[in-house]
XYZ file of C-alpha atoms in Angstrom:
322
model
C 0.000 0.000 0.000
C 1.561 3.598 -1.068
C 1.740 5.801 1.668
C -0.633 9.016 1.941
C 1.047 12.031 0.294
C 2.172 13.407 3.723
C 4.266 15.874 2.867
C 1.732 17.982 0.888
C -0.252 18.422 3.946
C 2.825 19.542 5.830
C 3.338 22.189 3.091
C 0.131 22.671 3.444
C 0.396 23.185 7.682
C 3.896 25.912 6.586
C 5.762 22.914 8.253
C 8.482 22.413 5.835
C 11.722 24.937 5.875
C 14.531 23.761 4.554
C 15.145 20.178 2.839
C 17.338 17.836 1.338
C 16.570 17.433 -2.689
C 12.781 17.670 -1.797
C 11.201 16.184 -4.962
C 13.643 13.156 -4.063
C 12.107 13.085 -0.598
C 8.500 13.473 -1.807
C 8.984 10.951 -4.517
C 10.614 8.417 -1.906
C 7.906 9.304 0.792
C 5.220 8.535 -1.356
C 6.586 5.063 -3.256
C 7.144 3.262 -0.048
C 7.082 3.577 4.059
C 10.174 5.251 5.474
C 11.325 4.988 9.025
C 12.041 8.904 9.802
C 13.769 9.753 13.369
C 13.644 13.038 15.577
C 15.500 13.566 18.219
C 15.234 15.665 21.649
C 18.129 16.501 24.095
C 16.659 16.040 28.028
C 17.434 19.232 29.143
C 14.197 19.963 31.723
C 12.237 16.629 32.391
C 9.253 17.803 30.439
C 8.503 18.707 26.786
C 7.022 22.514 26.266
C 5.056 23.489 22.956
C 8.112 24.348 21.056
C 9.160 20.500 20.886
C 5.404 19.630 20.209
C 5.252 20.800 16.638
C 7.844 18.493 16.051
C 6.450 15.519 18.171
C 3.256 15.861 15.883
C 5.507 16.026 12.734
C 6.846 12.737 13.621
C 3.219 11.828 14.198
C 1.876 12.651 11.153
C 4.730 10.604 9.663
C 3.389 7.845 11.723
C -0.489 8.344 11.075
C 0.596 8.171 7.242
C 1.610 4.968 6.957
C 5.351 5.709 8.061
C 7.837 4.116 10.747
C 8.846 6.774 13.431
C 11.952 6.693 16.000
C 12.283 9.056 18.839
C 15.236 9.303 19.926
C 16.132 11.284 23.434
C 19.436 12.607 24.008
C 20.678 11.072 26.747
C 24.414 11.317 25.652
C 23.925 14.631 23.241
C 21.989 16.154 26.888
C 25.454 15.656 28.244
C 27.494 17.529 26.176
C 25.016 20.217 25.207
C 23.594 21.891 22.093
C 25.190 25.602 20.765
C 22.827 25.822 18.885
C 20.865 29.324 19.377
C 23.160 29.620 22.592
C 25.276 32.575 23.438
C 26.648 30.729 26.269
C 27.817 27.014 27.296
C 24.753 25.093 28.565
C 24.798 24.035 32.057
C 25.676 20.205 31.800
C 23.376 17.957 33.376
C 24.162 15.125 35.988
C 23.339 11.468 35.449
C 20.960 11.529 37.628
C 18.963 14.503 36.368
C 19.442 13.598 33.257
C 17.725 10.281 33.905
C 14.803 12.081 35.650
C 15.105 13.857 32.547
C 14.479 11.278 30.456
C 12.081 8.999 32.517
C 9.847 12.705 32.081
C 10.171 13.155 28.171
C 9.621 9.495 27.588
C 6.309 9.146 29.163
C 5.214 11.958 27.135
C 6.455 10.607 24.157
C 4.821 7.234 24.810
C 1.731 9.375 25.134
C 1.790 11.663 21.978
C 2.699 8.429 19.805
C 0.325 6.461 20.429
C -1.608 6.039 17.204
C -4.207 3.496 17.111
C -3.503 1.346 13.746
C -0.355 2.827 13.216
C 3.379 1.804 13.577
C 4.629 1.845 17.049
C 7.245 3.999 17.748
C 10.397 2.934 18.775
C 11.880 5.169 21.515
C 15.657 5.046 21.603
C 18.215 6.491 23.753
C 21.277 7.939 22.032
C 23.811 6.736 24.902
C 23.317 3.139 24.442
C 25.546 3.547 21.034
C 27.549 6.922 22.660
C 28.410 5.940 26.459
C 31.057 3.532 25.962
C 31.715 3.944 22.423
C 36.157 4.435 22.121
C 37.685 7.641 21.868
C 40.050 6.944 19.192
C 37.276 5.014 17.198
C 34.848 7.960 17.097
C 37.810 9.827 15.656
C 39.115 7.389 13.224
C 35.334 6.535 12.243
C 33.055 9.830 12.405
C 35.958 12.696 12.964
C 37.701 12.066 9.669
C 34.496 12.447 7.803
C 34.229 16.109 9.235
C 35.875 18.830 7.433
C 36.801 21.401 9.817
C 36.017 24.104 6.797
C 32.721 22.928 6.714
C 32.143 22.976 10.756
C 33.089 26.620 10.681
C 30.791 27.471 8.358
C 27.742 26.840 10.381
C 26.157 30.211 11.502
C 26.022 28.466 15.194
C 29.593 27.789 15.664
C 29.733 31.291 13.471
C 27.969 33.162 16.035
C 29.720 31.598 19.350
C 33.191 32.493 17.779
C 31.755 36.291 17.088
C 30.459 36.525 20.074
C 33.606 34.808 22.640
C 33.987 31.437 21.327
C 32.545 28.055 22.198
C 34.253 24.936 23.573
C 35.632 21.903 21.957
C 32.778 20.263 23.957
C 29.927 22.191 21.978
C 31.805 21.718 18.755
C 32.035 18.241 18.710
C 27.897 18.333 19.044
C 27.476 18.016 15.860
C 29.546 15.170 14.837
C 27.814 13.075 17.931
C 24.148 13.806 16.508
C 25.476 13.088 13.106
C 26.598 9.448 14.508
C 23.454 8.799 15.872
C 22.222 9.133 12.362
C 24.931 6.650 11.054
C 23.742 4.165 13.709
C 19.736 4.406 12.916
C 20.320 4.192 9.385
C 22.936 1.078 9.796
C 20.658 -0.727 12.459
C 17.301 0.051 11.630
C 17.527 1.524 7.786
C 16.389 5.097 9.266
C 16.507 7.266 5.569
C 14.927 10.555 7.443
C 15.833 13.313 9.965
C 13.584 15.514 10.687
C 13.691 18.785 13.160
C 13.506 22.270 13.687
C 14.932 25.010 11.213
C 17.482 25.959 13.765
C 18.810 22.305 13.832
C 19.543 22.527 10.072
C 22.865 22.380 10.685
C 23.179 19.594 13.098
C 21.062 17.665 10.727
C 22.731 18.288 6.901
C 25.692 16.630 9.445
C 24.094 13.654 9.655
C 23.186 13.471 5.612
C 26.732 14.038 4.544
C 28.344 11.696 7.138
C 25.860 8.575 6.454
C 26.613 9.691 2.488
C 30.378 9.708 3.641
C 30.724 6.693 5.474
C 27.788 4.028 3.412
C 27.475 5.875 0.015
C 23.857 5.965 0.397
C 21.603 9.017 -0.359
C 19.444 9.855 2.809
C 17.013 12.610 3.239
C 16.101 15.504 6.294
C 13.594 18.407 6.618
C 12.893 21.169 8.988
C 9.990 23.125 9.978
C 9.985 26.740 10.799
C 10.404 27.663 14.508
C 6.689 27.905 16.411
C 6.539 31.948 16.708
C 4.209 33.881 18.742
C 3.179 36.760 17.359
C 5.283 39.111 18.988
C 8.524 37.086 17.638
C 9.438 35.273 20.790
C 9.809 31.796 20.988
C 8.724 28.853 22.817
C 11.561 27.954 25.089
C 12.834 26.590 28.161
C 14.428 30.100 28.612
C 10.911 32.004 28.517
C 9.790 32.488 31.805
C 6.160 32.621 30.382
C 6.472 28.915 28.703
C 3.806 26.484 28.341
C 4.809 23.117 29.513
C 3.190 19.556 28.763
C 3.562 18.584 32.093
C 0.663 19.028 34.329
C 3.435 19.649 37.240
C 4.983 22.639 35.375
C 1.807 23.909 33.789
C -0.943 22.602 34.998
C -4.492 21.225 32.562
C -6.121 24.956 33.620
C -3.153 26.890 32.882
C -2.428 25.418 29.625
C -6.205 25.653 28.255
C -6.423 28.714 29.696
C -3.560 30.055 28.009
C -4.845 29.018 24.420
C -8.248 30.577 24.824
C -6.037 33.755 25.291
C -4.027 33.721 22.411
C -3.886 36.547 20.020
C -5.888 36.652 17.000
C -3.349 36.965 14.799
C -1.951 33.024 16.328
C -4.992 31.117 16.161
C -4.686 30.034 12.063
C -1.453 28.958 12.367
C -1.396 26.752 15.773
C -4.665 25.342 14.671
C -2.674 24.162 11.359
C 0.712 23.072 13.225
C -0.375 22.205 16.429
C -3.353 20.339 16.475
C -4.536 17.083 14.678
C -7.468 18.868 12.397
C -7.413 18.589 9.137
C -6.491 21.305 6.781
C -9.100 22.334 5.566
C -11.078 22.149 8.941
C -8.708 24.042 10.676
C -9.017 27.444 7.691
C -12.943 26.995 7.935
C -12.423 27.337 11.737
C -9.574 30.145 11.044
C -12.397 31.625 8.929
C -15.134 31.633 11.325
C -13.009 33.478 13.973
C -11.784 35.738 11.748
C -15.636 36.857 10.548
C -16.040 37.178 14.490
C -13.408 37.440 16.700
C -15.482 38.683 19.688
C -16.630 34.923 20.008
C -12.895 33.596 20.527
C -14.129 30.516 18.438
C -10.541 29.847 17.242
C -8.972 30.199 20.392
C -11.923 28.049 22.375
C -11.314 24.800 19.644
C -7.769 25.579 19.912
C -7.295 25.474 23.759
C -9.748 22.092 23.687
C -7.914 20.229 21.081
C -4.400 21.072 22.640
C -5.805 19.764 25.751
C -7.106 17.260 24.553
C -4.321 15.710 23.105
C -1.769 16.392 25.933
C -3.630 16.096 29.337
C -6.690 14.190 28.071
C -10.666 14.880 27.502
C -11.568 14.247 31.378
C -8.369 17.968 31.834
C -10.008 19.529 28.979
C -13.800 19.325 30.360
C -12.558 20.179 33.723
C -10.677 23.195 32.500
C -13.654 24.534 30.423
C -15.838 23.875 33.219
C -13.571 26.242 35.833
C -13.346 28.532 32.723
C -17.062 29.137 32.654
């Protein structure tokens, strides 16, 4: 059975940035299932709505007829990310790192669970990383990496601009390009997928599998999930909307999608929730024509809380909303 064409509804959602040859990738998503990974570095031991777009990438993928891996980052949590950093990232202890990851994993067992669909498999990039040689990972990865092309990236750019960056944080890239080597060897992984400011990290990956196997392999990214005022959801925000009911709890998080501005609702109804297309314009539309009746923002806040705390949160929360 040919898969759905999945990504013209991601065009469709604005969720594809940048991309590998992407007629290639269309062509090869729609001839035959491909196992895609993305990947997510325990750095707090829940997910927030910036990683969620992503989740439900990897979701859609699944829900399409595709095989998805989520990997966490136990090792690449370790060493820390540059990425979008001005300064080193506090490294994390093994044991809050395994809180860490004991958090994220629950959630992800959660969000991929797809009736009729593939099961995910959940991997944890230490169990290849932790004990893997010194002098192999240079012989095997490290020769595949041209310095030149390291230096290039506009992360490691902006750390040396701006007071430099560790050998630590520059090696980042070569371990999350690895992990990529190692899905696509053990489990014939042919897709990365992640967010536009992991381009870098990723097109890593591509070149070393094409490097080290000869074979062609494919990633994609999706633009950042924007408010409208331009900020970000981060870790760093002290306003950010968690999926954990301990760091923002079922009322808080509905609450705070029935309060979104106007200008927000089309988009997060396309990229964040499960609607279709063209349901989510037609309810775009209807708020639009009347935006005094927050209809947007009401079937916003109950799918989104729906799909992360459950239908039992989301009646609860509308109830102590009314």
């Amino acid at each position: 059975m040919r898969p759905v064409d999945v990504m013209a509804d991601l065009e469709a959602r604005g969720l594809v940035h940048d991309s590998t040859d992407l007629d290639a990738l269309r062509e090869r998503l729609s001839s035959r299932p491909v196992v895609a990974y993305y990947g997510c570095d325990p750095t707090a031991d829940s997910f927030h709505i910036g990683h969620l777009v992503g989740i439900l990438v990897l979701r859609r993928l699944q829900a399409a007829g595709h095989r998805p891996i989520a990997l966490a980052g136990g090792a690449t949590g370790m060493v820390g990310d540059p990425t979008g950093r001005s300064t080193e990232r506090v490294l994390l202890d093994e044991e809050e790192l395994a809180r860490n990851l004991a958090g994220i994993r629950a959630q992800l067992e959660r969000l991929l669970d797809v009736p009729g669909s593939e099961r995910p498999l959940l991997v944890d990039n230490a169990t290849w990383t932790r004990d893997l040689p010194l002098l192999e990972f240079l012989r095997d990865v490290g020769r595949h990496a041209p310095v030149s092309v390291m230096l290039a990236r506009e992360s490691v750019k902006a750390r040396l601009e701006s007071g430099g960056l560790t050998f630590t944080e520059f090696a980042y890239p070569l371990i999350q390009a690895h992990d990529y080597l190692v899905l696509h060897r053990e489990h014939d992984c042919e897709l990365q997928i992640g967010g536009s400011d992991q381009w870098g990290n990723i097109t890593a990956g591509v070149d070393l599998v094409r490097r080290v196997t000869g074979d062609a392999v494919h990633a994609f990214t999706w633009p950042l999930v924007l408010r409208s005022d331009g900020r970000k959801f981060s870790k760093s925000e002290d306003d950010n909307v968690w999926l954990s009911a301990e760091r923002t709890s079922p009322y808080a998080f509905y609450q705070y999608w029935l309060n979104v501005p106007d200008a927000d609702v089309r988009r997060f109804l396309l990229q964040l929730t499960l609607l279709p297309v063209e349901e989510a314009h037609a309810v775009a539309d209807a708020s639009a024509a009347d935006p005094a009746a927050r209809t947007g923002q009401r079937r916003l806040a109950r799918e989104l809380t729906d799909l992360v705390h459950g239908p039992a949160a989301t009646a609860a929360a509308e109830a102590a909303s009314a």
